[in-house]
Tab-separated table of C-alpha atoms and ligand atoms in Angstrom:
chain	number	residue	atom	x	y	z
R	1	MET	CA	75.783	94.796	67.913
R	2	THR	CA	75.775	98.326	69.168
R	3	SER	CA	77.536	101.004	67.983
R	4	GLN	CA	80.335	103.478	69.625
R	5	THR	CA	78.152	106.367	69.008
R	6	SER	CA	75.053	105.056	70.858
R	7	ILE	CA	74.889	106.015	74.721
R	8	VAL	CA	77.048	103.305	76.567
R	9	THR	CA	75.345	102.071	79.601
R	10	PRO	CA	75.604	98.735	81.698
R	11	ALA	CA	73.007	97.202	79.418
R	12	ASN	CA	74.691	98.552	76.243
R	13	PRO	CA	78.328	98.557	76.004
R	14	PRO	CA	80.552	99.814	73.754
R	15	ARG	CA	80.533	96.517	71.776
R	16	SER	CA	78.417	93.496	72.457
R	17	ALA	CA	78.806	92.347	76.080
R	18	LEU	CA	80.221	88.821	77.335
R	19	ARG	CA	77.149	86.889	78.026
R	20	ALA	CA	76.605	83.227	79.613
R	21	THR	CA	74.238	82.805	76.872
R	22	ASP	CA	77.346	81.759	74.546
R	23	GLU	CA	77.535	78.571	75.550
R	24	LYS	CA	81.112	78.032	74.279
R	25	SER	CA	82.280	81.171	76.215
R	26	PHE	CA	84.133	81.389	79.589
R	27	ALA	CA	80.859	83.673	80.858
R	28	PHE	CA	78.835	80.257	80.379
R	29	THR	CA	81.740	77.900	82.141
R	30	THR	CA	82.091	80.318	84.963
R	31	THR	CA	78.194	80.653	85.791
R	32	THR	CA	77.514	77.325	85.498
R	33	VAL	CA	80.602	75.429	86.483
R	34	ARG	CA	82.795	77.930	88.629
R	35	TRP	CA	80.071	79.651	90.478
R	36	PRO	CA	78.235	76.625	91.850
R	37	VAL	CA	81.685	75.330	93.538
R	38	ILE	CA	82.475	79.276	94.828
R	39	ILE	CA	79.101	79.312	96.455
R	40	THR	CA	79.246	75.653	98.037
R	41	LYS	CA	82.657	76.987	99.589
R	42	ILE	CA	80.771	79.706	101.063
R	43	ILE	CA	78.570	77.275	102.949
R	44	ASP	CA	81.239	74.931	103.632
R	45	ASP	CA	83.066	77.983	105.399
R	46	VAL	CA	80.058	79.096	107.289
R	47	TYR	CA	79.308	75.380	108.553
R	48	LYS	CA	83.036	75.303	109.916
R	49	THR	CA	83.238	78.471	111.452
R	50	ARG	CA	79.558	77.736	113.085
R	51	HIS	CA	80.639	74.566	114.215
R	52	GLU	CA	83.573	75.869	116.063
R	53	LEU	CA	80.893	78.484	118.102
R	54	ASP	CA	79.507	77.307	121.550
R	55	PRO	CA	76.281	76.762	121.826
R	56	SER	CA	75.766	77.677	125.339
R	57	ILE	CA	76.825	81.571	124.875
R	58	GLU	CA	76.665	81.753	121.018
R	59	PHE	CA	73.171	80.233	120.188
R	60	GLU	CA	71.768	83.223	118.357
R	61	LYS	CA	74.798	83.354	116.023
R	62	MET	CA	74.601	79.940	115.345
R	63	LYS	CA	70.839	80.561	114.377
R	64	GLU	CA	71.982	83.081	112.091
R	65	GLY	CA	74.359	80.798	110.677
R	66	ILE	CA	71.749	78.344	109.560
R	67	ASP	CA	70.051	81.013	108.029
R	68	ILE	CA	72.884	82.202	106.187
R	69	MET	CA	73.652	78.868	104.785
R	70	ASP	CA	69.976	78.441	103.540
R	71	SER	CA	70.057	81.820	101.753
R	72	ILE	CA	73.342	80.929	100.067
R	73	ALA	CA	71.926	77.745	98.858
R	74	LEU	CA	68.836	79.704	97.533
R	75	LEU	CA	71.104	81.885	95.484
R	76	LYS	CA	72.830	78.796	94.283
R	77	TYR	CA	69.475	77.399	93.032
R	78	GLU	CA	68.487	80.670	91.261
R	79	ILE	CA	71.320	80.641	89.621
R	80	GLN	CA	71.399	77.143	88.350
R	81	ARG	CA	67.847	77.397	87.174
R	82	LYS	CA	68.465	80.545	85.408
R	83	LYS	CA	66.291	82.497	87.414
R	84	PRO	CA	65.059	86.127	86.915
R	85	LEU	CA	67.533	88.698	88.541
R	86	LYS	CA	65.866	90.437	91.573
R	87	PRO	CA	66.611	93.661	93.265
R	88	ILE	CA	69.305	93.731	96.225
R	89	ASP	CA	67.174	93.882	99.457
R	90	ASP	CA	67.782	97.226	101.163
R	91	ASP	CA	70.461	96.112	103.542
R	92	GLY	CA	71.631	100.028	104.741
R	93	GLU	CA	74.783	99.762	103.292
R	94	PRO	CA	76.097	103.096	101.527
R	95	ASP	CA	76.021	101.383	98.306
R	96	VAL	CA	72.531	100.056	98.149
R	97	ASN	CA	70.734	102.436	96.214
R	98	THR	CA	72.898	102.683	93.208
R	99	TRP	CA	72.684	99.045	92.928
R	100	ILE	CA	68.569	99.322	93.240
R	101	GLU	CA	68.993	102.122	90.563
R	102	VAL	CA	70.951	100.107	88.074
R	103	PHE	CA	68.987	96.878	88.886
R	104	ASN	CA	65.833	98.810	88.336
R	105	LYS	CA	67.016	101.315	85.043
R	106	TYR	CA	68.638	97.744	83.117
R	107	PHE	CA	68.286	94.596	84.417
R	108	LYS	CA	64.743	94.260	85.679
R	109	GLU	CA	64.053	91.566	82.662
R	110	GLU	CA	67.188	89.654	83.119
R	111	ASN	CA	68.178	86.272	84.209
R	112	TRP	CA	71.772	84.967	84.941
R	113	HIS	CA	72.578	83.918	81.830
R	114	SER	CA	70.801	86.955	80.019
R	115	ALA	CA	72.019	90.007	81.189
R	116	PRO	CA	76.174	90.979	80.673
R	117	TRP	CA	78.562	88.602	82.631
R	118	LEU	CA	79.848	91.663	84.301
R	119	PHE	CA	76.813	92.769	85.680
R	120	THR	CA	76.072	89.150	86.710
R	121	GLU	CA	79.175	88.279	88.420
R	122	CYS	CA	79.565	91.675	90.247
R	123	TYR	CA	75.949	91.219	91.418
R	124	LEU	CA	76.296	87.818	93.019
R	125	TYR	CA	79.309	88.935	95.065
R	126	ARG	CA	76.876	91.943	96.537
R	127	ARG	CA	74.052	89.545	96.742
R	128	THR	CA	76.532	87.337	98.973
R	129	HIS	CA	77.679	90.509	100.776
R	130	SER	CA	74.123	91.411	101.671
R	131	ILE	CA	73.086	88.014	103.074
R	132	PHE	CA	75.942	88.589	105.571
R	133	VAL	CA	75.342	92.118	106.328
R	134	ARG	CA	71.728	91.794	107.283
R	135	THR	CA	72.172	89.599	110.153
R	136	LYS	CA	73.542	90.701	113.669
R	137	LEU	CA	76.378	88.599	114.309
R	138	TRP	CA	77.967	88.117	110.893
R	139	ARG	CA	77.646	91.582	109.538
R	140	ASN	CA	81.606	91.810	109.287
R	141	TYR	CA	82.328	88.091	108.413
R	142	ASP	CA	84.313	87.450	105.347
R	143	PRO	CA	83.524	84.142	104.081
R	144	PHE	CA	86.530	84.288	102.071
R	145	PHE	CA	88.881	84.793	104.523
R	146	ARG	CA	90.073	81.196	105.446
R	147	GLN	CA	90.834	80.641	101.959
R	148	LYS	CA	92.836	83.695	101.652
R	149	GLU	CA	94.784	82.867	104.830
R	150	ASP	CA	95.716	78.861	103.943
R	151	THR	CA	96.988	80.084	100.032
R	152	PHE	CA	98.928	82.590	101.896
R	153	LYS	CA	100.498	80.227	104.408
R	154	ALA	CA	101.125	78.025	101.400
R	155	SER	CA	103.409	80.371	100.088
R	156	PHE	CA	106.045	80.771	102.422
R	157	VAL	CA	108.795	79.910	100.356
R	158	ALA	CA	108.222	82.303	97.871
R	159	ILE	CA	107.432	84.946	100.668
R	160	ILE	CA	110.643	84.408	102.282
R	161	GLU	CA	112.410	84.644	98.740
R	162	LEU	CA	111.233	88.182	97.959
R	163	ALA	CA	111.720	89.343	101.536
R	164	LYS	CA	115.092	88.496	101.216
R	165	ARG	CA	115.609	89.934	97.782
R	166	ILE	CA	113.947	93.169	98.654
R	167	ASP	CA	115.953	93.220	101.764
R	168	GLY	CA	119.601	92.745	99.470
R	169	LEU	CA	117.722	95.508	96.931
R	170	ILE	CA	117.485	97.936	99.489
R	171	SER	CA	120.658	97.550	101.870
R	172	ASN	CA	122.808	97.527	98.653
R	173	PRO	CA	122.570	101.341	97.528
R	174	SER	CA	125.276	101.029	95.245
R	175	VAL	CA	123.169	99.600	92.265
R	176	GLN	CA	124.046	101.449	89.375
R	177	GLY	CA	121.365	103.146	86.731
R	178	SER	CA	121.159	100.457	84.183
R	179	ASP	CA	120.410	98.062	86.978
R	180	LYS	CA	117.221	99.786	88.217
R	181	ARG	CA	115.951	99.750	84.842
R	182	ILE	CA	116.513	95.887	84.969
R	183	LEU	CA	114.978	95.784	88.748
R	184	PHE	CA	112.016	97.617	87.686
R	185	HIS	CA	111.104	94.928	85.201
R	186	GLU	CA	111.691	92.394	87.732
R	187	LEU	CA	109.476	94.010	90.601
R	188	ALA	CA	106.937	95.010	87.879
R	189	GLN	CA	106.787	91.388	86.699
R	190	ILE	CA	106.634	89.916	90.436
R	191	SER	CA	103.474	92.142	90.662
R	192	LEU	CA	101.862	90.896	87.642
R	193	TRP	CA	102.450	87.530	88.034
R	194	GLY	CA	101.467	87.293	91.782
R	195	ASN	CA	97.776	87.694	90.003
R	196	ALA	CA	98.004	84.011	88.900
R	197	THR	CA	97.391	83.050	92.428
R	198	ASP	CA	93.781	84.229	92.052
R	199	LEU	CA	91.579	82.050	94.389
R	200	SER	CA	88.347	82.068	92.476
R	201	LEU	CA	90.183	80.109	89.349
R	202	LEU	CA	90.895	77.622	92.405
R	203	THR	CA	95.016	77.435	91.346
R	204	ASN	CA	97.530	77.137	93.627
R	205	LEU	CA	101.417	78.088	93.453
R	206	SER	CA	103.309	75.165	92.306
R	207	HIS	CA	106.798	74.979	93.211
R	208	ASP	CA	107.541	76.119	89.471
R	209	ASP	CA	105.607	79.159	89.853
R	210	ILE	CA	107.565	80.064	92.983
R	211	LYS	CA	110.635	79.514	91.512
R	212	LYS	CA	109.708	81.627	88.721
R	213	LEU	CA	108.986	84.278	91.154
R	214	GLN	CA	112.532	84.252	92.683
R	215	GLY	CA	113.671	86.678	90.243
R	216	ASN	CA	116.718	85.043	88.307
R	217	ALA	CA	117.383	86.490	84.929
R	218	LYS	CA	116.590	83.338	83.407
R	219	SER	CA	113.091	82.821	84.790
R	220	LEU	CA	112.247	86.418	84.012
R	221	GLU	CA	112.843	85.799	80.534
R	222	GLU	CA	110.536	82.813	80.499
R	223	SER	CA	107.853	84.422	81.763
R	224	GLU	CA	108.343	87.513	79.866
R	225	LYS	CA	107.633	85.421	76.801
R	226	ASN	CA	104.130	85.359	77.960
R	227	ILE	CA	103.653	88.870	77.987
R	228	LEU	CA	102.013	89.454	74.921
R	229	VAL	CA	102.026	92.978	74.809
R	230	ASN	CA	104.599	94.653	77.019
R	231	ASP	CA	104.730	98.577	77.483
R	232	LEU	CA	106.812	98.222	80.717
R	233	GLU	CA	109.642	100.018	78.925
R	234	GLU	CA	107.768	103.106	78.009
R	235	VAL	CA	106.436	103.334	81.877
R	236	TRP	CA	110.389	103.157	82.766
R	237	GLY	CA	111.174	105.798	80.207
R	238	LYS	CA	108.270	108.269	82.307
R	239	LEU	CA	109.013	107.021	85.624
R	240	SER	CA	112.232	109.248	86.490
R	241	HIS	CA	110.642	112.498	85.351
R	242	TYR	CA	107.757	112.068	87.027
R	243	GLN	CA	106.892	115.567	88.893
R	244	GLN	CA	104.358	114.629	91.456
R	245	LYS	CA	105.861	110.944	92.496
R	246	ARG	CA	102.232	109.828	93.478
R	247	ILE	CA	101.905	106.143	92.176
R	248	ASP	CA	98.211	104.515	92.710
R	249	PHE	CA	97.602	100.759	92.987
R	250	VAL	CA	94.098	99.773	92.104
R	251	LEU	CA	94.680	96.246	93.884
R	252	ASP	CA	93.445	93.215	93.309
R	253	ASN	CA	93.958	89.931	95.382
R	254	ALA	CA	95.102	89.462	99.041
R	255	GLY	CA	97.825	87.164	100.346
R	256	PHE	CA	100.498	86.503	98.009
R	257	GLU	CA	99.885	88.940	95.040
R	258	LEU	CA	99.056	91.742	97.810
R	259	TYR	CA	102.630	90.499	99.467
R	260	GLY	CA	104.288	90.871	95.598
R	261	ASP	CA	102.527	94.383	94.623
R	262	LEU	CA	103.839	95.691	98.314
R	263	ILE	CA	107.374	94.625	97.712
R	264	PHE	CA	107.078	96.645	94.257
R	265	ALA	CA	105.477	99.567	96.428
R	266	ASP	CA	108.161	99.450	98.719
R	267	TRP	CA	111.215	99.384	96.107
R	268	LEU	CA	109.341	102.135	94.424
R	269	ILE	CA	109.529	104.411	97.399
R	270	GLN	CA	112.986	103.224	98.362
R	271	ASN	CA	114.378	104.589	95.264
R	272	GLY	CA	112.410	108.071	94.769
R	273	TYR	CA	110.160	107.028	92.005
R	274	ALA	CA	107.374	107.728	94.263
R	275	SER	CA	107.110	109.621	97.730
R	276	GLU	CA	103.495	108.403	98.354
R	277	VAL	CA	101.887	105.247	97.195
R	278	HIS	CA	98.210	105.142	97.457
R	279	LEU	CA	96.117	101.778	97.601
R	280	HIS	CA	92.772	101.365	96.486
R	281	VAL	CA	91.276	98.217	97.983
R	282	LYS	CA	87.504	96.842	98.235
R	283	ALA	CA	84.874	98.193	100.712
R	284	ILE	CA	83.378	94.273	100.791
R	285	PRO	CA	84.566	90.847	100.124
R	286	TRP	CA	84.637	90.733	96.524
R	287	PHE	CA	85.581	87.760	93.909
R	288	VAL	CA	86.631	85.711	96.403
R	289	SER	CA	90.255	86.813	97.013
R	290	ASP	CA	90.110	90.264	96.361
R	291	THR	CA	91.838	92.531	99.055
R	292	THR	CA	89.708	94.553	101.897
R	293	PRO	CA	91.280	96.707	104.626
R	294	SER	CA	91.084	94.071	107.134
R	295	ASP	CA	93.456	91.838	104.720
R	296	PHE	CA	95.831	94.596	104.256
R	297	ASN	CA	95.994	95.090	108.094
R	298	TRP	CA	96.226	91.318	108.484
R	299	LEU	CA	99.102	90.760	106.168
R	300	LEU	CA	100.920	93.579	107.803
R	301	GLY	CA	99.961	91.931	111.312
R	302	VAL	CA	101.109	88.483	110.431
R	303	LEU	CA	104.399	89.683	109.152
R	304	LYS	CA	105.119	91.017	112.322
R	305	ASN	CA	104.233	87.918	114.437
R	306	ASP	CA	104.908	83.951	114.500
R	307	PHE	CA	102.543	83.379	111.662
R	308	PHE	CA	105.281	81.135	109.775
R	309	SER	CA	106.100	78.823	112.390
R	310	SER	CA	108.648	76.918	110.196
R	311	ALA	CA	110.787	79.794	109.561
R	312	SER	CA	114.049	79.965	110.902
R	313	SER	CA	115.141	82.672	113.210
R	314	ASN	CA	116.988	84.302	110.038
R	315	GLU	CA	114.105	84.076	107.909
R	316	LYS	CA	111.953	85.594	110.674
R	317	LEU	CA	114.414	88.339	111.149
R	318	TYR	CA	113.743	89.341	107.086
R	319	LEU	CA	110.207	89.420	107.497
R	320	GLU	CA	110.546	91.591	110.757
R	321	ARG	CA	112.608	94.018	109.108
R	322	LEU	CA	110.340	94.267	106.058
R	323	ALA	CA	107.113	94.317	108.321
R	324	LYS	CA	108.607	97.539	110.413
R	325	ARG	CA	109.434	99.213	107.416
R	326	TRP	CA	105.948	98.873	105.957
R	327	GLN	CA	104.372	99.596	109.300
R	328	GLY	CA	106.360	102.949	108.994
R	329	TYR	CA	105.057	103.848	105.825
R	330	VAL	CA	101.780	103.613	106.738
R	331	ASP	CA	102.463	105.490	109.858
R	332	ASN	CA	104.175	108.341	107.872
R	333	GLY	CA	101.404	108.364	105.382
R	334	LYS	CA	103.706	107.071	102.618
R	335	TRP	CA	101.197	104.313	101.985
R	336	ILE	CA	97.861	105.248	101.917
R	337	LEU	CA	95.210	102.767	101.932
R	338	LYS	CA	91.767	103.498	100.372
R	339	SER	CA	88.263	101.860	99.726
R	340	ASP	CA	85.890	103.555	97.446
R	341	TYR	CA	82.384	101.582	96.984
R	342	PHE	CA	82.917	102.712	93.550
R	343	TRP	CA	85.485	99.759	92.912
R	344	THR	CA	82.621	97.190	93.918
R	345	SER	CA	79.575	98.645	91.865
R	346	PRO	CA	77.633	97.458	88.817
R	347	TYR	CA	79.696	100.054	86.717
R	348	ALA	CA	82.724	99.504	84.319
R	349	TYR	CA	85.807	102.056	84.814
R	350	TRP	CA	83.901	103.990	81.922
R	351	HIS	CA	81.733	105.424	84.097
R	352	LEU	CA	84.193	106.286	87.037
R	353	LYS	CA	84.246	110.421	86.339
R	354	GLU	CA	80.709	110.110	86.172
R	355	GLN	CA	79.607	107.852	88.742
R	356	ALA	CA	82.517	108.758	91.310
R	357	PRO	CA	83.855	112.220	90.444
R	358	GLU	CA	85.518	112.436	93.855
R	359	LEU	CA	87.448	109.510	92.963
R	360	PHE	CA	88.043	110.681	89.648
R	361	SER	CA	89.465	113.589	90.637
R	362	ASP	CA	91.641	112.042	93.247
R	363	ILE	CA	93.372	109.883	91.043
R	364	SER	CA	93.904	112.341	88.791
R	365	LYS	CA	96.525	113.876	90.825
R	366	SER	CA	98.498	110.679	90.357
R	367	SER	CA	101.706	109.943	88.121
R	368	LEU	CA	100.479	106.628	87.619
R	369	VAL	CA	97.517	104.510	88.507
R	370	ILE	CA	98.796	100.699	87.870
R	371	PHE	CA	95.197	98.447	87.603
R	372	LYS	CA	95.949	94.660	88.942
R	373	GLY	CA	94.421	91.760	87.432
R	374	ASP	CA	91.760	90.389	85.650
R	375	LEU	CA	88.534	91.869	86.777
R	376	ASN	CA	90.302	95.572	86.715
R	377	TYR	CA	90.916	94.766	83.329
R	378	ARG	CA	87.489	93.605	82.205
R	379	LYS	CA	86.129	96.987	84.022
R	380	LEU	CA	88.755	98.864	81.997
R	381	VAL	CA	87.779	97.713	78.834
R	382	TYR	CA	83.971	97.351	79.572
R	383	ASP	CA	83.988	93.332	79.216
R	384	CYS	CA	82.972	93.128	75.551
R	385	LYS	CA	83.594	91.544	72.272
R	386	TRP	CA	86.623	93.730	70.950
R	387	PRO	CA	88.096	92.772	67.931
R	388	THR	CA	91.869	91.549	69.681
R	389	THR	CA	93.724	94.263	67.925
R	390	THR	CA	91.839	97.280	68.916
R	391	LEU	CA	93.922	99.763	70.595
R	392	PHE	CA	94.003	99.830	74.659
R	393	LYS	CA	93.565	103.495	74.723
R	394	ASP	CA	90.182	102.816	72.643
R	395	ALA	CA	89.036	99.991	74.676
R	396	ILE	CA	89.241	102.111	78.118
R	397	GLY	CA	87.161	105.052	76.557
R	398	PRO	CA	87.041	107.925	78.671
R	399	LEU	CA	89.563	107.122	81.064
R	400	ALA	CA	91.921	107.828	78.247
R	401	THR	CA	91.039	110.981	76.693
R	402	GLU	CA	88.514	112.880	79.392
R	403	LYS	CA	89.893	115.657	81.142
R	404	GLY	CA	92.319	114.688	84.136
R	405	ALA	CA	92.473	111.251	83.063
R	406	PRO	CA	95.497	109.944	84.989
R	407	PRO	CA	98.351	107.729	83.332
R	408	ILE	CA	97.279	104.125	83.478
R	409	LEU	CA	99.081	101.007	83.460
R	410	ALA	CA	97.205	97.935	83.224
R	411	LEU	CA	99.095	94.320	84.975
R	412	ARG	CA	96.782	91.565	83.856
R	413	THR	CA	97.076	87.669	83.825
R	414	SER	CA	94.336	86.843	81.402
R	415	LYS	CA	91.535	85.242	82.701
R	416	ALA	CA	88.770	85.963	80.777
R	417	ASP	CA	87.562	85.943	77.125
R	418	VAL	CA	88.304	89.423	76.412
R	419	ILE	CA	91.861	91.161	75.580
R	420	VAL	CA	92.742	94.050	73.465
R	421	GLY	CA	96.085	95.859	71.605
R	422	LEU	CA	97.377	92.832	70.345
R	423	PRO	CA	99.366	92.830	67.052
R	424	GLU	CA	98.116	91.135	64.207
R	425	GLY	CA	98.267	87.432	64.074
R	426	ILE	CA	98.716	86.835	67.523
R	427	GLU	CA	95.295	85.916	68.235
R	428	GLU	CA	95.107	83.548	65.138
R	429	ARG	CA	98.464	81.991	66.129
R	430	LEU	CA	97.428	81.056	69.741
R	431	SER	CA	93.920	79.996	68.867
R	432	ALA	CA	95.206	77.428	66.451
R	433	SER	CA	97.066	75.674	69.293
R	434	GLU	CA	95.370	76.608	72.533
R	435	GLU	CA	91.946	76.773	72.972
R	436	ASP	CA	91.712	78.387	76.172
R	437	TRP	CA	94.849	80.785	75.889
R	438	MET	CA	92.602	83.892	76.686
R	439	PHE	CA	91.369	82.556	80.193
R	440	SER	CA	93.795	80.067	81.081
R	441	GLY	CA	96.014	82.642	83.106
R	442	LYS	CA	99.256	81.571	81.255
R	443	TYR	CA	99.514	84.406	79.280
R	444	ALA	CA	99.546	88.382	80.562
R	445	VAL	CA	99.251	91.914	79.119
R	446	VAL	CA	101.246	95.031	80.151
R	447	GLN	CA	99.356	97.864	78.840
R	448	PHE	CA	99.796	101.775	79.232
R	449	SER	CA	97.999	104.741	78.448
R	450	GLU	CA	99.101	107.905	78.944
R	451	GLY	CA	95.767	109.951	79.855
R	452	ASN	CA	95.044	113.342	79.268
R	453	ARG	CA	96.439	115.671	81.897
R	454	LEU	CA	95.477	119.035	82.976
R	455	ASN	CA	98.711	120.490	82.953
Z	1	LIG	O1	91.290	88.167	90.758
Z	1	LIG	P1	91.435	88.483	89.394
Z	1	LIG	O2	92.829	88.454	88.284
Z	1	LIG	O3	90.429	89.732	89.101
Z	1	LIG	O4	90.561	87.313	88.705
Z	1	LIG	C1	89.205	87.322	88.948
Z	1	LIG	C2	88.811	86.027	88.615
Z	1	LIG	O5	87.232	86.620	88.244
Z	1	LIG	C3	86.848	86.667	86.773
Z	1	LIG	O6	87.195	87.948	86.448
Z	1	LIG	C4	85.714	85.807	86.647
Z	1	LIG	O7	85.412	84.778	87.273
Z	1	LIG	C5	87.603	85.459	85.973
Z	1	LIG	O8	88.021	86.031	84.967
Z	1	LIG	C6	89.036	85.663	86.834
Z	1	LIG	O9	89.200	84.315	87.219
Z	2	LIG	MG1	90.073	86.507	92.350
Z	3	LIG	MN1	90.475	89.474	92.193
């Protein structure tokens, strides 16, 4: 066990790291069971795309497709045989030197199980990216796009419901002050539970989930019971006092989760709680479902088009109105899309200021930075074995205390075996009846840190 006073590095987190060497951990299940499935799906996807090509004109792309499938299969083999990690090949990407450096400094002697899980998992997606980026004709290919698109299609019912809901809220400005508080809770929860659609856990929206997302008071109450710590009321108390009115989202998954986040962002703008929303997305395909700039543009595009063929003309109207308003935010600079390579780096967010000073000073200007989803949470708390009663502020380290640290809100459904900030007794109570409570995605935490503003 490392102590908090020694220097924190990717190989030496503030507590001992989650690792696949612990066979009872979710890190182990992920490494041995979930990754092989995820990787096999990449191969299937490339196979499908390749099959649709015309050999008389796309011969070279077909040939490259075979090489890609080969390299991906080799990657799977390395993982399953617990092979040593190797440096990322110099693929010319803007972040490749960081990866090579971190590898050489800390992980040269490690294998797929011995290195911290946070590193191996990020490294897996960076290795995958490298395979595509080193080709000529598949450089910009996203092997997860097909899955993202399918899940979005399947979320049709909830998408229409939310479009109607936000339309009603916006065209009815007579909602009283006290109701705004309830709406804030509702929309933040839509954004929170949207994360349950994460593709890497291979889950899909069930009919019940969809109903929960429709936002009636009863279902809201019900899902609220599964939020183990909820700081939303504290954030609500501050929201109307914000001077800057800039809110940032460090986004997570594309498709339905992104849609729910944008519904929330739309409401914040319409009600004057934010005048600008900065949306941080991933620069490369990441953890299967994460939003890239092209996923964001795709979403705006399909809402405008006839993507949902089964929608009635009335339903299409709601979507069109919403899409037009959202496109307007983008065009007028109210929604600002950003993708910094730090978010897909091997570093936990304890290193944000040190590794990405410009990004740090940028988010310092925000009134509230909302971190979505499980991986962002793992990176905030350094993915290590904190006692579950550790204060959130302690677990996010420098991001709570450093000069300029902005107010932070984590909206996280719990899908990994790390969680902090729980009241005494919760861990014991849940562990007694649900072995998988920490990583099943059933429970959530909503945690706030006020940061250390300059003024
Ligand atoms: O999209 P999210 O919520 O960050 O979840 C990412 C998934 O990847 C992991 O972080 C690791 O596989 C899981 O814990 C989680 O299922
Ligand atoms: Mg995911
Ligand atoms: Mn994700």
